[in-house]
């Protein structure tokens, strides 16, 4: 049965401390209360993307000074995966700056990367842009755990952020992923200049995806000089908390991942996000091209909060 937009709106606008309390109660019904999954994100192909996502330093349309390189070698991927695993990560996501996943030899190399990560005993996730139904089936056959394809924001605000790919394009890729039996990893970004109503509409779409996402990354915008959104301030952390808590109540079984933008959050901000139902973070010094707190800082934070890696 579909979840009504008005229901999502009512949850989102509850008094914040009540909302966090309710989200934590639901979280404890479905997840170990003091466990956090550590994930790592490897940039397997950097920059040169033809899309115009207004927040993204990997777009070829903007001058951001990032390092660009083609698909990395299998040995490099294995080395980075093993280092992440040693640091406590149980899930590895591989990101490539493509509009759509390529066909042929390059895609075969990605499939081999998936098999390599799975052989290490880690969950494997990829984000490669749009994929066809056949490609989703191939990824599933290679052992892929989940496919990440974020919706970013509401259908209404989306055209102000991206014009080179439609919202329906994204939904079609998610449909291919779900039909292949892969887990869906899908979330959004807070701080793009959107309103509360946009965040509510995004959460409404996420809550009604079929099958429902098992992984929901909630990102805080990291403004990057050279991108159209480079002059925006980082979002109010309490907006992030409110969004996470609402997501937890709507998607009680999902892993809610506190993703990009943690470098701009205090330890107290992050603690409140965990209280609101976040139960996963990305470790390492970088998330694709933007700064991240790093494994040592994360280990110290988790110890301080009494949290343990899943």
CSV table of C-alpha atoms in Angstrom, one decimal:
chain,number,residue,atom,x,y,z
A,1,UNK,CA,0.0,0.0,0.0
A,2,UNK,CA,1.4,3.4,-1.0
A,3,UNK,CA,2.5,5.8,1.6
A,4,UNK,CA,0.7,9.1,1.4
A,5,UNK,CA,2.6,12.4,0.9
A,6,UNK,CA,0.6,14.0,3.7
A,7,UNK,CA,1.7,11.2,6.1
A,8,UNK,CA,5.4,11.8,5.2
A,9,UNK,CA,4.8,15.6,5.7
A,10,UNK,CA,3.3,15.0,9.2
A,11,UNK,CA,6.2,12.8,10.3
A,12,UNK,CA,8.8,15.3,9.0
A,13,UNK,CA,7.2,18.3,10.8
A,14,UNK,CA,7.0,16.6,14.2
A,15,UNK,CA,8.8,18.4,17.0
A,16,UNK,CA,12.5,17.5,16.4
A,17,UNK,CA,13.2,15.8,19.8
A,18,UNK,CA,10.0,13.8,19.6
A,19,UNK,CA,10.9,12.8,16.0
A,20,UNK,CA,14.4,11.7,17.0
A,21,UNK,CA,13.0,9.7,20.0
A,22,UNK,CA,10.5,7.9,17.9
A,23,UNK,CA,13.1,7.2,15.2
A,24,UNK,CA,15.5,5.8,17.8
A,25,UNK,CA,12.7,3.5,19.2
A,26,UNK,CA,11.9,2.2,15.7
A,27,UNK,CA,15.6,1.8,15.0
A,28,UNK,CA,16.1,-0.4,18.0
A,29,UNK,CA,13.2,-2.7,16.9
A,30,UNK,CA,15.1,-3.6,13.7
A,31,UNK,CA,18.8,-3.0,14.2
A,32,UNK,CA,21.5,-3.6,16.9
A,33,UNK,CA,21.3,-0.3,18.8
A,34,UNK,CA,25.0,0.2,19.2
A,35,UNK,CA,26.3,-1.1,15.9
A,36,UNK,CA,27.4,1.0,12.8
A,37,UNK,CA,28.3,-0.5,9.5
A,38,UNK,CA,31.6,0.9,8.1
A,39,UNK,CA,31.7,1.3,4.3
A,40,UNK,CA,34.4,2.4,2.0
A,41,UNK,CA,34.0,4.2,-1.4
A,42,UNK,CA,36.6,3.7,-4.1
A,43,UNK,CA,36.7,6.1,-7.0
A,44,UNK,CA,37.4,3.6,-9.8
A,45,UNK,CA,37.1,6.2,-12.6
A,46,UNK,CA,37.5,9.9,-11.9
A,47,UNK,CA,36.2,12.9,-13.6
A,48,UNK,CA,35.2,13.7,-17.2
A,49,UNK,CA,31.5,13.0,-16.7
A,50,UNK,CA,29.3,14.7,-19.4
A,51,UNK,CA,26.4,15.3,-17.0
A,52,UNK,CA,25.7,18.7,-15.5
A,53,UNK,CA,24.9,17.8,-11.9
A,54,UNK,CA,25.3,21.2,-10.2
A,55,UNK,CA,26.9,19.9,-7.1
A,56,UNK,CA,29.4,17.5,-8.7
A,57,UNK,CA,33.2,18.3,-9.1
A,58,UNK,CA,33.5,15.3,-11.5
A,59,UNK,CA,31.5,17.0,-14.3
A,60,UNK,CA,33.5,17.8,-17.3
A,61,UNK,CA,31.6,21.0,-17.6
A,62,UNK,CA,33.1,22.6,-14.5
A,63,UNK,CA,36.7,23.5,-13.6
A,64,UNK,CA,37.3,22.1,-10.2
A,65,UNK,CA,40.9,21.0,-10.3
A,66,UNK,CA,40.2,17.3,-9.3
A,67,UNK,CA,42.4,14.5,-10.4
A,68,UNK,CA,41.0,12.7,-13.5
A,69,UNK,CA,41.9,9.1,-14.5
A,70,UNK,CA,40.4,6.2,-16.5
A,71,UNK,CA,39.2,2.9,-14.9
A,72,UNK,CA,41.8,1.8,-12.3
A,73,UNK,CA,43.5,-1.6,-12.5
A,74,UNK,CA,42.1,-4.7,-10.8
A,75,UNK,CA,45.3,-4.8,-8.6
A,76,UNK,CA,44.7,-1.3,-7.4
A,77,UNK,CA,41.1,-2.1,-6.6
A,78,UNK,CA,42.0,-5.2,-4.7
A,79,UNK,CA,44.7,-3.3,-2.7
A,80,UNK,CA,42.2,-0.5,-1.8
A,81,UNK,CA,39.5,-3.1,-0.8
A,82,UNK,CA,41.9,-5.0,1.4
A,83,UNK,CA,43.0,-1.8,3.1
A,84,UNK,CA,39.4,-0.8,3.7
A,85,UNK,CA,38.6,-4.2,5.1
A,86,UNK,CA,41.6,-4.0,7.4
A,87,UNK,CA,40.2,-0.6,8.7
A,88,UNK,CA,36.9,-2.3,9.5
A,89,UNK,CA,34.8,-1.8,6.4
A,90,UNK,CA,32.4,-4.6,5.6
A,91,UNK,CA,31.0,-3.0,2.4
A,92,UNK,CA,32.9,-1.6,-0.5
A,93,UNK,CA,31.2,0.8,-3.0
A,94,UNK,CA,32.9,1.4,-6.3
A,95,UNK,CA,32.0,4.7,-8.1
A,96,UNK,CA,32.7,5.6,-11.7
A,97,UNK,CA,32.0,9.0,-13.2
A,98,UNK,CA,29.9,7.8,-16.2
A,99,UNK,CA,26.6,9.0,-17.5
A,100,UNK,CA,25.8,5.3,-18.3
A,101,UNK,CA,27.8,2.1,-17.6
A,102,UNK,CA,29.7,1.3,-20.8
A,103,UNK,CA,29.5,-1.9,-22.7
A,104,UNK,CA,32.2,-4.3,-23.7
A,105,UNK,CA,35.7,-4.8,-22.2
A,106,UNK,CA,35.4,-1.9,-19.7
A,107,UNK,CA,32.2,-3.3,-18.2
A,108,UNK,CA,33.8,-6.8,-18.1
A,109,UNK,CA,36.5,-5.3,-16.0
A,110,UNK,CA,33.9,-3.8,-13.6
A,111,UNK,CA,32.3,-7.3,-13.3
A,112,UNK,CA,35.7,-8.7,-12.3
A,113,UNK,CA,36.1,-6.0,-9.7
A,114,UNK,CA,32.8,-7.0,-8.2
A,115,UNK,CA,33.8,-10.7,-8.1
A,116,UNK,CA,37.1,-9.6,-6.4
A,117,UNK,CA,35.4,-7.7,-3.7
A,118,UNK,CA,33.0,-10.5,-3.0
A,119,UNK,CA,35.8,-13.0,-2.8
A,120,UNK,CA,37.2,-10.9,0.0
A,121,UNK,CA,34.0,-11.5,1.9
A,122,UNK,CA,32.8,-7.9,1.7
A,123,UNK,CA,29.5,-6.6,0.4
A,124,UNK,CA,29.9,-5.0,-3.0
A,125,UNK,CA,28.0,-2.0,-4.3
A,126,UNK,CA,28.6,0.0,-7.5
A,127,UNK,CA,27.4,3.4,-8.8
A,128,UNK,CA,28.1,3.6,-12.5
A,129,UNK,CA,25.3,5.9,-13.7
A,130,UNK,CA,22.4,4.5,-15.7
A,131,UNK,CA,22.4,0.7,-16.4
A,132,UNK,CA,20.3,-1.4,-18.8
A,133,UNK,CA,18.2,-4.4,-17.7
A,134,UNK,CA,20.9,-6.7,-19.2
A,135,UNK,CA,23.7,-4.9,-17.4
A,136,UNK,CA,21.9,-5.2,-14.1
A,137,UNK,CA,21.5,-8.9,-14.7
A,138,UNK,CA,25.2,-9.3,-15.4
A,139,UNK,CA,26.1,-7.4,-12.2
A,140,UNK,CA,23.8,-9.7,-10.2
A,141,UNK,CA,25.4,-12.7,-11.8
A,142,UNK,CA,28.8,-11.4,-10.8
A,143,UNK,CA,27.6,-11.4,-7.2
A,144,UNK,CA,26.9,-7.7,-6.7
A,145,UNK,CA,25.1,-6.9,-3.4
A,146,UNK,CA,23.6,-3.5,-4.3
A,147,UNK,CA,23.5,-0.8,-6.9
A,148,UNK,CA,23.6,2.8,-5.9
A,149,UNK,CA,21.6,5.3,-7.9
A,150,UNK,CA,20.5,8.4,-5.9
A,151,UNK,CA,17.5,10.5,-6.7
A,152,UNK,CA,19.2,13.5,-5.1
A,153,UNK,CA,16.1,15.6,-4.5
A,154,UNK,CA,12.4,16.0,-5.2
A,155,UNK,CA,11.0,15.5,-8.7
A,156,UNK,CA,10.0,19.2,-8.7
A,157,UNK,CA,13.4,20.6,-7.7
A,158,UNK,CA,15.4,18.1,-9.7
A,159,UNK,CA,15.5,20.1,-13.0
A,160,UNK,CA,17.2,23.0,-11.2
A,161,UNK,CA,20.1,20.7,-10.3
A,162,UNK,CA,20.4,18.4,-13.3
A,163,UNK,CA,19.2,18.9,-16.9
A,164,UNK,CA,21.1,16.1,-18.7
A,165,UNK,CA,19.2,13.2,-17.2
A,166,UNK,CA,15.6,13.1,-16.2
A,167,UNK,CA,14.1,11.9,-12.9
A,168,UNK,CA,12.3,9.1,-14.9
A,169,UNK,CA,15.7,8.0,-16.2
A,170,UNK,CA,16.8,7.5,-12.7
A,171,UNK,CA,13.6,5.6,-11.8
A,172,UNK,CA,14.1,3.3,-14.8
A,173,UNK,CA,17.6,2.4,-13.7
A,174,UNK,CA,16.2,1.6,-10.2
A,175,UNK,CA,13.6,-0.6,-11.8
A,176,UNK,CA,16.2,-2.5,-13.8
A,177,UNK,CA,18.2,-3.0,-10.5
A,178,UNK,CA,15.2,-4.2,-8.6
A,179,UNK,CA,14.1,-6.6,-11.4
A,180,UNK,CA,17.6,-8.1,-11.4
A,181,UNK,CA,17.2,-9.0,-7.7
A,182,UNK,CA,19.9,-6.6,-6.6
A,183,UNK,CA,19.4,-4.5,-3.5
A,184,UNK,CA,18.6,-0.9,-4.1
A,185,UNK,CA,20.8,1.8,-2.6
A,186,UNK,CA,19.1,5.2,-3.1
A,187,UNK,CA,19.1,8.4,-1.2
A,188,UNK,CA,19.6,12.1,-1.7
A,189,UNK,CA,21.4,15.3,-0.8
A,190,UNK,CA,20.5,17.9,1.8
A,191,UNK,CA,21.6,21.5,1.2
A,192,UNK,CA,21.1,22.0,-2.6
A,193,UNK,CA,18.9,25.0,-2.0
A,194,UNK,CA,15.8,22.9,-1.7
A,195,UNK,CA,12.9,23.5,0.7
A,196,UNK,CA,11.3,21.3,3.4
A,197,UNK,CA,8.7,20.4,0.8
A,198,UNK,CA,11.4,19.1,-1.5
A,199,UNK,CA,12.9,16.9,1.2
A,200,UNK,CA,9.5,15.6,2.1
A,201,UNK,CA,8.8,14.8,-1.6
A,202,UNK,CA,12.1,13.0,-1.9
A,203,UNK,CA,11.4,10.9,1.2
A,204,UNK,CA,7.9,10.2,-0.2
A,205,UNK,CA,9.4,8.8,-3.4
A,206,UNK,CA,12.0,6.7,-1.5
A,207,UNK,CA,9.3,5.3,0.8
A,208,UNK,CA,7.3,4.1,-2.2
A,209,UNK,CA,10.0,2.5,-4.3
A,210,UNK,CA,9.3,-1.1,-5.1
A,211,UNK,CA,11.3,-3.0,-3.9
A,212,UNK,CA,12.1,-0.6,-1.1
A,213,UNK,CA,15.7,0.5,-0.8
A,214,UNK,CA,17.8,-1.5,1.7
A,215,UNK,CA,20.4,1.3,1.8
A,216,UNK,CA,19.6,5.0,2.0
A,217,UNK,CA,22.5,7.4,1.9
A,218,UNK,CA,21.7,10.8,3.3
A,219,UNK,CA,24.3,13.3,2.1
A,220,UNK,CA,25.0,16.9,3.2
A,221,UNK,CA,26.1,19.1,0.3
A,222,UNK,CA,29.9,19.6,0.2
A,223,UNK,CA,30.2,22.9,-1.7
A,224,UNK,CA,33.0,22.7,-4.2
A,225,UNK,CA,34.5,25.8,-5.9
A,226,UNK,CA,33.9,25.7,-9.6
A,227,UNK,CA,30.6,24.0,-9.5
A,228,UNK,CA,27.3,26.0,-9.7
A,229,UNK,CA,26.6,25.3,-6.1
A,230,UNK,CA,30.1,26.0,-4.9
A,231,UNK,CA,29.1,29.2,-3.1
A,232,UNK,CA,26.4,27.7,-1.0
A,233,UNK,CA,27.0,27.2,2.7
A,234,UNK,CA,27.0,23.7,4.2
A,235,UNK,CA,23.4,22.8,5.3
A,236,UNK,CA,22.1,23.2,8.8
A,237,UNK,CA,23.0,19.9,10.6
A,238,UNK,CA,19.5,19.8,12.2
A,239,UNK,CA,18.0,19.5,8.7
A,240,UNK,CA,20.1,16.4,8.2
A,241,UNK,CA,18.9,15.0,11.5
A,242,UNK,CA,15.3,15.6,10.6
A,243,UNK,CA,15.7,14.0,7.2
A,244,UNK,CA,17.4,10.9,8.7
A,245,UNK,CA,14.8,10.5,11.4
A,246,UNK,CA,12.0,10.7,8.9
A,247,UNK,CA,13.8,8.2,6.7
A,248,UNK,CA,14.2,5.8,9.6
A,249,UNK,CA,10.5,5.9,10.4
A,250,UNK,CA,9.5,5.4,6.8
A,251,UNK,CA,12.1,2.7,6.0
A,252,UNK,CA,12.6,0.9,9.4
A,253,UNK,CA,14.7,-2.0,8.0
A,254,UNK,CA,17.0,0.0,5.7
A,255,UNK,CA,20.6,0.9,6.5
A,256,UNK,CA,20.5,4.7,6.8
A,257,UNK,CA,24.0,5.9,5.8
A,258,UNK,CA,25.3,9.2,7.1
A,259,UNK,CA,27.3,9.9,4.0
A,260,UNK,CA,29.0,12.9,2.4
A,261,UNK,CA,29.6,16.1,4.3
A,262,UNK,CA,30.6,14.7,7.7
A,263,UNK,CA,33.8,16.7,7.6
A,264,UNK,CA,31.5,19.8,8.2
A,265,UNK,CA,29.7,18.1,11.1
A,266,UNK,CA,30.8,18.3,14.7
A,267,UNK,CA,31.0,15.2,16.9
A,268,UNK,CA,27.7,16.3,18.5
A,269,UNK,CA,26.0,16.7,15.2
A,270,UNK,CA,27.0,13.2,14.2
A,271,UNK,CA,25.9,11.8,17.5
A,272,UNK,CA,22.5,13.3,17.0
A,273,UNK,CA,22.4,11.8,13.5
A,274,UNK,CA,23.1,8.3,15.0
A,275,UNK,CA,20.3,9.0,17.6
A,276,UNK,CA,18.0,9.8,14.7
A,277,UNK,CA,18.6,6.4,13.2
A,278,UNK,CA,21.7,6.6,11.0
A,279,UNK,CA,23.6,3.3,11.3
A,280,UNK,CA,26.3,3.4,8.7
A,281,UNK,CA,29.1,5.7,7.7
A,282,UNK,CA,31.8,5.9,5.0
A,283,UNK,CA,35.3,5.7,6.2
A,284,UNK,CA,38.6,6.9,4.6
A,285,UNK,CA,40.1,10.3,3.9
A,286,UNK,CA,38.0,11.0,0.9
A,287,UNK,CA,34.5,10.3,-0.5
A,288,UNK,CA,35.3,10.2,-4.2
A,289,UNK,CA,36.8,13.6,-4.5
A,290,UNK,CA,35.6,15.4,-1.3
A,291,UNK,CA,37.2,15.3,2.2
A,292,UNK,CA,36.1,12.8,4.8
A,293,UNK,CA,37.1,12.6,8.5
A,294,UNK,CA,39.3,9.5,8.0
A,295,UNK,CA,39.5,6.1,9.8
A,296,UNK,CA,41.4,7.3,12.9
A,297,UNK,CA,38.9,10.1,13.6
A,298,UNK,CA,36.0,7.8,13.0
A,299,UNK,CA,37.4,5.1,15.3
A,300,UNK,CA,37.8,7.7,18.1
A,301,UNK,CA,34.3,9.1,17.5
A,302,UNK,CA,32.7,5.7,17.7
A,303,UNK,CA,34.6,4.8,20.9
A,304,UNK,CA,33.5,8.1,22.4
A,305,UNK,CA,29.9,7.4,21.6
A,306,UNK,CA,30.0,3.7,22.7
A,307,UNK,CA,29.3,2.5,19.1
A,308,UNK,CA,31.0,-0.5,17.5
A,309,UNK,CA,31.5,-1.4,13.9
A,310,UNK,CA,29.0,-4.0,12.6
